[in-house]
PDB file of C-alpha atoms in Angstrom:
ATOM      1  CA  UNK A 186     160.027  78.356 326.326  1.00  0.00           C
ATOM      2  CA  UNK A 187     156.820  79.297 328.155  1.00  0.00           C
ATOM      3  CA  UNK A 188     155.511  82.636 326.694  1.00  0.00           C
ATOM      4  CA  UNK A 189     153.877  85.144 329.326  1.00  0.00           C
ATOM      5  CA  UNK A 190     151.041  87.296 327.925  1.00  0.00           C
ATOM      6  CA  UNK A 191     151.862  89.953 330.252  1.00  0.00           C
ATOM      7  CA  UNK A 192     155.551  90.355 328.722  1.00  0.00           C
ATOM      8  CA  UNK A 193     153.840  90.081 325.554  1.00  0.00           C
ATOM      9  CA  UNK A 194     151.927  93.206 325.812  1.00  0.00           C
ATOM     10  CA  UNK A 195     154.399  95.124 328.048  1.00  0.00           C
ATOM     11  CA  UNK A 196     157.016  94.463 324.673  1.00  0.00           C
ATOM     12  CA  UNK A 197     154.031  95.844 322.716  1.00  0.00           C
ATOM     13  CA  UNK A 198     153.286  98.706 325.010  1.00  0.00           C
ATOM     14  CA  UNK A 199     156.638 100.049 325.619  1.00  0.00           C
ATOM     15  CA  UNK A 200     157.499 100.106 322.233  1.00  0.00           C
ATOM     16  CA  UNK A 201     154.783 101.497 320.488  1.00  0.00           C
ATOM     17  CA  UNK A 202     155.128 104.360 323.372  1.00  0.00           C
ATOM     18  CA  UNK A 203     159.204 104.680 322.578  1.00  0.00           C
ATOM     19  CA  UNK A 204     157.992 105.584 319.113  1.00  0.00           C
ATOM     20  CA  UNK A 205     155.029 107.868 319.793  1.00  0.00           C
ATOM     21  CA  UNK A 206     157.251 110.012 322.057  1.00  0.00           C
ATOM     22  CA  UNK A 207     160.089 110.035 319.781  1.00  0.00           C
ATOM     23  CA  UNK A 208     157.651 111.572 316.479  1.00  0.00           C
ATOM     24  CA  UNK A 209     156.277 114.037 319.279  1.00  0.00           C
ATOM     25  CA  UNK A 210     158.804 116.806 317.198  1.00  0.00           C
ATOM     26  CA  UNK A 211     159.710 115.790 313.477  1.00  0.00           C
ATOM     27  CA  UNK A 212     160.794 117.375 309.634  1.00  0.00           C
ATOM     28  CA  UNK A 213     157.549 116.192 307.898  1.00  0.00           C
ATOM     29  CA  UNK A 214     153.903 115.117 309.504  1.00  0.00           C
ATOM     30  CA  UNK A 215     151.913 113.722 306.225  1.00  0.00           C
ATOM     31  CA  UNK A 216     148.348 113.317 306.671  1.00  0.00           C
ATOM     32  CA  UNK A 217     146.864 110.459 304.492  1.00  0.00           C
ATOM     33  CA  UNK A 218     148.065 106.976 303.873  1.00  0.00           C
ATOM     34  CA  UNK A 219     147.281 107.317 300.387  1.00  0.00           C
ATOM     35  CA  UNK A 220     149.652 106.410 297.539  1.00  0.00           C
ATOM     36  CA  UNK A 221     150.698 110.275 297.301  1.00  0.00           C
ATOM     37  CA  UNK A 222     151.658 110.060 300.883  1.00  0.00           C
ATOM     38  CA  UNK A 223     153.370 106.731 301.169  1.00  0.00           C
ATOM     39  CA  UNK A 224     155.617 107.924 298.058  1.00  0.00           C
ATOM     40  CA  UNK A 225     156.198 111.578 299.930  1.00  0.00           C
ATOM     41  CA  UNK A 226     157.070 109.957 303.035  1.00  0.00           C
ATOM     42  CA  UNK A 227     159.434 107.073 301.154  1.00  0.00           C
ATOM     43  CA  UNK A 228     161.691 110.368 299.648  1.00  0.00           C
ATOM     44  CA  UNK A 229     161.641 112.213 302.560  1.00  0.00           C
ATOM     45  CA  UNK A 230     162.968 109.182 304.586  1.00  0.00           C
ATOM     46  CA  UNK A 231     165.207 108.274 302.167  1.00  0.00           C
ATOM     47  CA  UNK A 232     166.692 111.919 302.178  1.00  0.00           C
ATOM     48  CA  UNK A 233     167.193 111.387 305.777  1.00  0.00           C
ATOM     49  CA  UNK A 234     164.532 113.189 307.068  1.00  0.00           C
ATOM     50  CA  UNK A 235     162.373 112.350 310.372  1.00  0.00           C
ATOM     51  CA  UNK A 236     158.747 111.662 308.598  1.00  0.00           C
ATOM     52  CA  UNK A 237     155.684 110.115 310.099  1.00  0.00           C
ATOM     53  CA  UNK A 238     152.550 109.517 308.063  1.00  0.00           C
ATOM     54  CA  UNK A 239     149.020 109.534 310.181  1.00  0.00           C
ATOM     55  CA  UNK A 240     146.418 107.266 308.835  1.00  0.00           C
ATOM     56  CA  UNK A 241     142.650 107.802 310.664  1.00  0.00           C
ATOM     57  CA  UNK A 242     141.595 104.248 309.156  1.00  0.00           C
ATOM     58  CA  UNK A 243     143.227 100.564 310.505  1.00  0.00           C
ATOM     59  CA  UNK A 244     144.558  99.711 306.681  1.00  0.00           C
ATOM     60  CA  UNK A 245     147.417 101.833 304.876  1.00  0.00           C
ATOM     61  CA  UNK A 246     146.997 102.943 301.216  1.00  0.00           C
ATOM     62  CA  UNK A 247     143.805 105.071 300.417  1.00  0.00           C
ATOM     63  CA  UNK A 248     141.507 104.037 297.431  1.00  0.00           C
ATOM     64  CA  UNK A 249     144.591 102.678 295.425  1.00  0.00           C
ATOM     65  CA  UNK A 250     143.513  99.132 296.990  1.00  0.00           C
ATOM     66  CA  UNK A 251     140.076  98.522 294.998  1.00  0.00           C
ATOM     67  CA  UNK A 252     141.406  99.575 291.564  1.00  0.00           C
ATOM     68  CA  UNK A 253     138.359 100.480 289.755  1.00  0.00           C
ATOM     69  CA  UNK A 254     135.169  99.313 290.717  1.00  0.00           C
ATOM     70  CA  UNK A 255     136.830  96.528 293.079  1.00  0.00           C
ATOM     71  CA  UNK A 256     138.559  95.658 289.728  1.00  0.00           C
ATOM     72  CA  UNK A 257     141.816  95.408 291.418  1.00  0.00           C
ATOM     73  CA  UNK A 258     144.069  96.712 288.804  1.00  0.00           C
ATOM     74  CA  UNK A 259     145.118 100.730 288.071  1.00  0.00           C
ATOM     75  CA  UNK A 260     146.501 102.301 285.299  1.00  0.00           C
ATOM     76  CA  UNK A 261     149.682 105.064 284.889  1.00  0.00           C
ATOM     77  CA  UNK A 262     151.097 106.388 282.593  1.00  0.00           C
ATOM     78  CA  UNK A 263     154.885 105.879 280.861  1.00  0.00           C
ATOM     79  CA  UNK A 264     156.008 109.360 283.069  1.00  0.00           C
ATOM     80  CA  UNK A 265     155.139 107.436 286.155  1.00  0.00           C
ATOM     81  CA  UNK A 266     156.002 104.226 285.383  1.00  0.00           C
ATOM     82  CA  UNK A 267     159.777 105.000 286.669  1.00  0.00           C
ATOM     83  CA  UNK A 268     158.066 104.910 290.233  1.00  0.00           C
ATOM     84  CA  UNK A 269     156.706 101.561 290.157  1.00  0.00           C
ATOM     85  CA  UNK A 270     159.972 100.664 288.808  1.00  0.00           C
ATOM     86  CA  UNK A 271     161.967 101.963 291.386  1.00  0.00           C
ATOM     87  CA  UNK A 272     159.753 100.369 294.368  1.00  0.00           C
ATOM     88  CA  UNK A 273     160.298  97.383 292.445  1.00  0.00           C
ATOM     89  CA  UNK A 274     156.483  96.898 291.455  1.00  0.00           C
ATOM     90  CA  UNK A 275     155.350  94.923 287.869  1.00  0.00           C
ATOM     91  CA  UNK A 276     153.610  96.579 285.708  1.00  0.00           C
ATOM     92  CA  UNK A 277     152.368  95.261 281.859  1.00  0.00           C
ATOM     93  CA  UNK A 278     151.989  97.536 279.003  1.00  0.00           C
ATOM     94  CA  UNK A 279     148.672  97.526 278.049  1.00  0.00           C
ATOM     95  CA  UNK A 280     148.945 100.738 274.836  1.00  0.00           C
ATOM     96  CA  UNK A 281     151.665 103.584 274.078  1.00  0.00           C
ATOM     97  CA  UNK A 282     151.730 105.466 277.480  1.00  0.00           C
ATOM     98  CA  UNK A 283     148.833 102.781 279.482  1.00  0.00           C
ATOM     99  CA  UNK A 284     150.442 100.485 282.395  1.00  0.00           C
ATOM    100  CA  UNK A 285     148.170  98.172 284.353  1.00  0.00           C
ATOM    101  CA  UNK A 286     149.627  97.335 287.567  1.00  0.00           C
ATOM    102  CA  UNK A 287     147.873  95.005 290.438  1.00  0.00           C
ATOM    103  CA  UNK A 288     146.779  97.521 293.199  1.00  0.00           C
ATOM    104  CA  UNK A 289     147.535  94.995 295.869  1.00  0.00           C
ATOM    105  CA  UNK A 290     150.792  94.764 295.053  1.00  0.00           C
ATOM    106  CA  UNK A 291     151.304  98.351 294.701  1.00  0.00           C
ATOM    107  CA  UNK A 292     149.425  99.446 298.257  1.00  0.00           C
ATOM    108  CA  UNK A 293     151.154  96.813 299.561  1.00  0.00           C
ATOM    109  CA  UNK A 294     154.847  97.474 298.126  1.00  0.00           C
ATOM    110  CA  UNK A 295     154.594 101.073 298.523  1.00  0.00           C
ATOM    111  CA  UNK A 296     153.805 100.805 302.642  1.00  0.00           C
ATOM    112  CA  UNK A 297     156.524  97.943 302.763  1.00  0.00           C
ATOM    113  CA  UNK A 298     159.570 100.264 301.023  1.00  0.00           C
ATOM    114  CA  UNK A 299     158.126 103.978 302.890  1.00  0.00           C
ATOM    115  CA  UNK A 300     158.478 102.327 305.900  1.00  0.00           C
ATOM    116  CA  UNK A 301     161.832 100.548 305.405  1.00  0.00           C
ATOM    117  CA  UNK A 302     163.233 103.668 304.369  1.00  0.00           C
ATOM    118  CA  UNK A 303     162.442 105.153 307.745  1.00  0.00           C
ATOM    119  CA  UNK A 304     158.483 106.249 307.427  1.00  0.00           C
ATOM    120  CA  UNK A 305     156.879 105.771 310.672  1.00  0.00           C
ATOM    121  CA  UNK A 306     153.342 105.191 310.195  1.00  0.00           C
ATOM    122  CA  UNK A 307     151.022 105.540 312.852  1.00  0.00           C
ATOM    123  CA  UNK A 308     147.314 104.305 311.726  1.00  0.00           C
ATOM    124  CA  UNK A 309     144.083 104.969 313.439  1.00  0.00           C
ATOM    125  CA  UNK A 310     144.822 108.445 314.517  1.00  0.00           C
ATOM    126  CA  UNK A 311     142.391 111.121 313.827  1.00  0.00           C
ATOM    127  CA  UNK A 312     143.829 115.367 312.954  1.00  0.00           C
ATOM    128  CA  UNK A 313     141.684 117.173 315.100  1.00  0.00           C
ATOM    129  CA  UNK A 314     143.296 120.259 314.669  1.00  0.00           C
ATOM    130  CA  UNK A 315     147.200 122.302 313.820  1.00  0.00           C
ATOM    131  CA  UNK A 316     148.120 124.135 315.761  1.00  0.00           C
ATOM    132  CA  UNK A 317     150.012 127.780 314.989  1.00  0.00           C
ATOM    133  CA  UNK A 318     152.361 129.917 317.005  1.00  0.00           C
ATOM    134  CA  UNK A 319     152.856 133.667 317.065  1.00  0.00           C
ATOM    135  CA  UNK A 320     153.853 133.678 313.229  1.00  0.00           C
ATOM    136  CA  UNK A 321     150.269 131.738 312.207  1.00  0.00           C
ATOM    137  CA  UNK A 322     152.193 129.065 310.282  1.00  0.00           C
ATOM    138  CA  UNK A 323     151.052 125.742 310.592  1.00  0.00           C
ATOM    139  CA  UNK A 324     153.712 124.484 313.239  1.00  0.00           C
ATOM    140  CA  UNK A 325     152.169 121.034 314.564  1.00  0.00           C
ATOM    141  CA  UNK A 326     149.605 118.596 314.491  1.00  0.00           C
ATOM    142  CA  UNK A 327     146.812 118.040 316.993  1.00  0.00           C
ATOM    143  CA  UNK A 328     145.745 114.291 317.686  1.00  0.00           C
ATOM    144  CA  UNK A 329     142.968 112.096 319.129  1.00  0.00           C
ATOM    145  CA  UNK A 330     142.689 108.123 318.163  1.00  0.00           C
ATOM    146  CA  UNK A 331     140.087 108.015 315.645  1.00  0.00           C
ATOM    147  CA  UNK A 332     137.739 105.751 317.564  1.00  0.00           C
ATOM    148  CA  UNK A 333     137.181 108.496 320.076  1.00  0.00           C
ATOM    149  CA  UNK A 334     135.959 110.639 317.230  1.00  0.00           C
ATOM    150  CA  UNK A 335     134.006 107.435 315.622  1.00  0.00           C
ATOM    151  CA  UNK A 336     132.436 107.513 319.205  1.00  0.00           C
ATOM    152  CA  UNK A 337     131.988 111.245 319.532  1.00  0.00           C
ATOM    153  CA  UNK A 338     133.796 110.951 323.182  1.00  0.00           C
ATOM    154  CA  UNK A 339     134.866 114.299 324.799  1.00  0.00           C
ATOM    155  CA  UNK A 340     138.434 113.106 325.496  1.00  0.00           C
ATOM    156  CA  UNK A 341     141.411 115.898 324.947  1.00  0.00           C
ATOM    157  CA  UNK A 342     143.676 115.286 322.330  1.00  0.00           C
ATOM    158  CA  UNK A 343     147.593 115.394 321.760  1.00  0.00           C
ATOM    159  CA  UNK A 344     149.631 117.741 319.965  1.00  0.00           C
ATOM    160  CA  UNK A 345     153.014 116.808 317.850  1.00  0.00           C
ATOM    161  CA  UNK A 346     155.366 119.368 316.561  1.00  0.00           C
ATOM    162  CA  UNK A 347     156.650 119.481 312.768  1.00  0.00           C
ATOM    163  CA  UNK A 348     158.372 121.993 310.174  1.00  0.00           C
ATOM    164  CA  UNK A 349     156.445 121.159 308.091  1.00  0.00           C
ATOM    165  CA  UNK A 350     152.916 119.306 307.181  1.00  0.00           C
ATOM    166  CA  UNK A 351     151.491 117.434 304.175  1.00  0.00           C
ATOM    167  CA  UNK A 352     147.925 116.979 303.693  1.00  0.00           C
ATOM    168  CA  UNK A 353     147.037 113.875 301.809  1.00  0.00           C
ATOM    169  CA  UNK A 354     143.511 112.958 302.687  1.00  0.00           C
ATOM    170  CA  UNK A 355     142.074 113.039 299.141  1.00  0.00           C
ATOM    171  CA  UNK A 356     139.117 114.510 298.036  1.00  0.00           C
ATOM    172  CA  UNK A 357     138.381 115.551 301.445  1.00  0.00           C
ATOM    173  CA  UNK A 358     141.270 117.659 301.889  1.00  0.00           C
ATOM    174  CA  UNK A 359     140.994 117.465 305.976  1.00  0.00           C
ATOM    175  CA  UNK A 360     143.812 119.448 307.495  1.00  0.00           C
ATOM    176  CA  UNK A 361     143.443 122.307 304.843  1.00  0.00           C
ATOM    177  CA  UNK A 362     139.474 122.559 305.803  1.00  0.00           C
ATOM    178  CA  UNK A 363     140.766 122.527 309.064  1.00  0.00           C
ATOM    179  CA  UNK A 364     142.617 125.921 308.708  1.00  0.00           C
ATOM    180  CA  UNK A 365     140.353 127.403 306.366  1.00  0.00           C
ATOM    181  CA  UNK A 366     137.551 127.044 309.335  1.00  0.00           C
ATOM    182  CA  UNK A 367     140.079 128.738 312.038  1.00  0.00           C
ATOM    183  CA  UNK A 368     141.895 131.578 310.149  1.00  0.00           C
ATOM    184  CA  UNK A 369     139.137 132.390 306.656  1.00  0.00           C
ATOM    185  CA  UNK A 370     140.015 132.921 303.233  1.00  0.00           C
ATOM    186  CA  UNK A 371     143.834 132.633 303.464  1.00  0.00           C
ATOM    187  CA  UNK A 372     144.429 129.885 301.527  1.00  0.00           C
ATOM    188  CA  UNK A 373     147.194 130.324 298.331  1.00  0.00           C
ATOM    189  CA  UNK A 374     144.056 129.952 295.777  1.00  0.00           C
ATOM    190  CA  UNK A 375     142.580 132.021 293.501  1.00  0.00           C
ATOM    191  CA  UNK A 376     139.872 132.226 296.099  1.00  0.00           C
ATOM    192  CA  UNK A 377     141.401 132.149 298.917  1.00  0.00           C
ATOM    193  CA  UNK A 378     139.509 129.458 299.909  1.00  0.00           C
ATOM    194  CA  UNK A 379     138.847 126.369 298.669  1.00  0.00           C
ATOM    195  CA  UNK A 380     137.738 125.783 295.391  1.00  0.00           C
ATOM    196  CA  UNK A 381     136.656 121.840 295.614  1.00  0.00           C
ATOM    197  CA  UNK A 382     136.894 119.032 292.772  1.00  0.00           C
ATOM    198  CA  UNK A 383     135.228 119.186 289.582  1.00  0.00           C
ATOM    199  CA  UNK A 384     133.769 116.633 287.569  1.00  0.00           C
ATOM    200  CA  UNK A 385     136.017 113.160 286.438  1.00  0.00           C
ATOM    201  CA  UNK A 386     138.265 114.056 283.627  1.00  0.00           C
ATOM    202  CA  UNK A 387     141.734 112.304 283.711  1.00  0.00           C
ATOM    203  CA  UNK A 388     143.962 114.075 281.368  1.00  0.00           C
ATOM    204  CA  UNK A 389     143.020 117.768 282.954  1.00  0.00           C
ATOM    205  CA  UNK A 390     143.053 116.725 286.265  1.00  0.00           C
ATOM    206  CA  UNK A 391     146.401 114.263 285.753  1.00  0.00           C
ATOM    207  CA  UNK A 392     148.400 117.828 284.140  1.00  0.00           C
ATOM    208  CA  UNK A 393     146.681 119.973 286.467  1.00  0.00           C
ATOM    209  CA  UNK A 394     147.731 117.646 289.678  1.00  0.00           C
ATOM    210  CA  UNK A 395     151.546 118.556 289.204  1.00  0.00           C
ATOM    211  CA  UNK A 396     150.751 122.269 289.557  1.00  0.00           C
ATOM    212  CA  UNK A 397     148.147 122.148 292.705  1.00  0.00           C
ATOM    213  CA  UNK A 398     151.033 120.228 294.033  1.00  0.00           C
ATOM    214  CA  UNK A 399     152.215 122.880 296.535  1.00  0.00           C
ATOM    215  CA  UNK A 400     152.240 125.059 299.596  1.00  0.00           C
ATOM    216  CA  UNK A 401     148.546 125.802 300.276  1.00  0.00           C
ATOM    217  CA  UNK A 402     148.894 127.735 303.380  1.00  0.00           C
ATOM    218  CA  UNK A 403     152.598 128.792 305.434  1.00  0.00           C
ATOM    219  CA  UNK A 404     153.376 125.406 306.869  1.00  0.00           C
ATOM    220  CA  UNK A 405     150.916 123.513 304.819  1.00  0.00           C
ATOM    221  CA  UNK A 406     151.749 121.304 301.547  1.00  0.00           C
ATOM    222  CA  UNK A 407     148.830 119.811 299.762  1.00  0.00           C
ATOM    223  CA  UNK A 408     149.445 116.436 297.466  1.00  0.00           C
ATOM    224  CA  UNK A 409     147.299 113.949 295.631  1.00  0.00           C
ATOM    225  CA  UNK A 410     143.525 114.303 295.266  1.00  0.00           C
ATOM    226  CA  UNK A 411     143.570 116.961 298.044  1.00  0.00           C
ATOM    227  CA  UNK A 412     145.774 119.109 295.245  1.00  0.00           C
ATOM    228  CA  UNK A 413     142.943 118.919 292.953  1.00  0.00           C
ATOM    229  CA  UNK A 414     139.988 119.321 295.537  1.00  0.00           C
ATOM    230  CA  UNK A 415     142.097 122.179 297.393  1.00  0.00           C
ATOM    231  CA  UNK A 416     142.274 124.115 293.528  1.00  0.00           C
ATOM    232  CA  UNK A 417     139.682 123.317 292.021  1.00  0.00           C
ATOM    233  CA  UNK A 418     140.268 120.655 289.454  1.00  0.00           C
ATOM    234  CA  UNK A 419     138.839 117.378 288.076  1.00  0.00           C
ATOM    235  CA  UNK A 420     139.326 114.172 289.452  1.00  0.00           C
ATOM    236  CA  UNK A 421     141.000 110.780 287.840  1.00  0.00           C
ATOM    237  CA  UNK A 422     139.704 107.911 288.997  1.00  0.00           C
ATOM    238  CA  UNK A 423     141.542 104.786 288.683  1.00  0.00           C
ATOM    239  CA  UNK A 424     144.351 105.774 286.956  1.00  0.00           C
ATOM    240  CA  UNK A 425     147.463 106.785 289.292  1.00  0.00           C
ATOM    241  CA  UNK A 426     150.451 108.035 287.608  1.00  0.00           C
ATOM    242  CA  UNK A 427     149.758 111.558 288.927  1.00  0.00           C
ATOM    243  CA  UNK A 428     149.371 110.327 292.837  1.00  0.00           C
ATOM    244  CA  UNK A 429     152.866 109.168 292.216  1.00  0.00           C
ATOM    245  CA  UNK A 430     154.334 111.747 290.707  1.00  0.00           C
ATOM    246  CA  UNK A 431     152.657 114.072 292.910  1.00  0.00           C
ATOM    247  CA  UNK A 432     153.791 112.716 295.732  1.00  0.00           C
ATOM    248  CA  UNK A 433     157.640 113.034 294.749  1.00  0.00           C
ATOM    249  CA  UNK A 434     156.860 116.284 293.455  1.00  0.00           C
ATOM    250  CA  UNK A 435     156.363 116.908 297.675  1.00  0.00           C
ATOM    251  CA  UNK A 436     158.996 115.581 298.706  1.00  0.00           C
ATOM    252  CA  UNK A 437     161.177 117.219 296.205  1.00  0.00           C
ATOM    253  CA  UNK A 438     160.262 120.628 297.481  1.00  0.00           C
ATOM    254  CA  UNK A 439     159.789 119.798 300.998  1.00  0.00           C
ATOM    255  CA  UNK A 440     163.884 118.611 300.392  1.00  0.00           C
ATOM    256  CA  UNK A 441     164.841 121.792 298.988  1.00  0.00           C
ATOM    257  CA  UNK A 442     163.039 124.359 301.622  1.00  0.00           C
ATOM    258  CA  UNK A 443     164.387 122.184 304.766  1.00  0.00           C
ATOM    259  CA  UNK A 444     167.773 120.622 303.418  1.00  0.00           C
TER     260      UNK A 444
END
């Protein structure tokens, strides 16, 4: 069979397009292709909901990929280790409560099982904005490919609609800076605003993360690193139990409120 390159990108066009407008109004938008947004997005697909996961960078998967130091191996803990085990990832005991697991196999496996439950993951878009309706709640997501903002190009963005969003950008907490700029001190911390990271220290920031794992703002659901940074508490480093469970911790309420 002769191929024809035109076909080739019309199939590629018109598909990627069917998708785009289809997540134009959804359940969940998740911010952050991190581990604690790839597991979020796997339990809200699998609970039937319409999910889509936004990713500014080409690759999926957040920091989890270089392990520690570009040592590419993590660590969690026995609590977690029922995650890996469901997504079907190896892990070997290294102590009581320490599991090493290869990070390429669990960035990879994690993006591979989220999006055959029904995640649709759309990579190299950039969150300009939300955007809020008569009630202020975050209602929707504002959009722009991230090479126009690499570029610094004046070129209008998009705008998506969603019950609900999940920011899970890490220590830069993105969409939660976002509406901290646009509405002040508002913010469910002790603040009001927020409080940003503290210094590495695993076991306070691991039990803190389960806590800071919650609505931040009407609308707005913070998970992962952007927990800690968003509350004020340390950070982990290479050790990911608490991304996991943080991420099904999301899910599990996001369930609950829109069930």
């Amino acid at each position: 069979m002769e191929l024809d390159d035109v076909k080739i990108s019309r199939a590629i066009i018109e598909s990627f397009m069917e998708d785009f407008i289809d997540y134009t109004d959804i359940d969940v938008a998740i911010v952050g292709g991190g581990p604690s947004g790839l597991v979020a997005g796997y339990y809200l697909a699998k609970a039937g909901f319409k999910a889509a996961l936004f990713e500014r960078k080409l690759s999926i998967g957040g920091g989890m990929w270089g392990g520690g130091m570009m040592f590419n191996k993590i660590v969690v803990q026995e609590e977690s280790k029922r995650i890996l085990d469901e997504f079907g990832i190896g892990s070997q005991k290294y102590e009581d409560d320490y599991y090493v697991a290869d990070s390429v196999e669990c960035v990879s496996t994690l993006c591979s099982k989220a999006t055959q439950a029904g995640l649709k993951i759309f990579n190299l878009i950039s969150i300009e904005d939300v955007m809020m309706k008569e009630s202020k709640d975050v209602a929707g997501l504002v959009l722009n490919w991230s090479a126009v903002e690499m570029g610094r190009l004046h070129v209008d963005p998009l705008t998506i609609r969603t019950k609900a969003v999940i920011d899970a950008t890490g220590h830069d907490c993105e969409v939660v800076k976002v509406v901290e700029k646009k509405v002040g001190p508002k913010l469910n911390t002790e603040t009001g605003t927020i409080i940003g990271e503290k210094p590495m220290w695993a076991e306070v920031g691991e039990k803190a993360l389960m806590d800071n794992t919650k609505e931040v703002y009407p609308g707005l659901y913070v998970t992962g690193m952007a927990a800690n940074a968003v509350y004020g508490s340390p950070r982990m480093g290479p050790i990911f139990g608490g991304m996991l469970l943080s991420g099904e911790r999301i899910a599990e309420i996001l369930i609950e409120k829109l069930k």
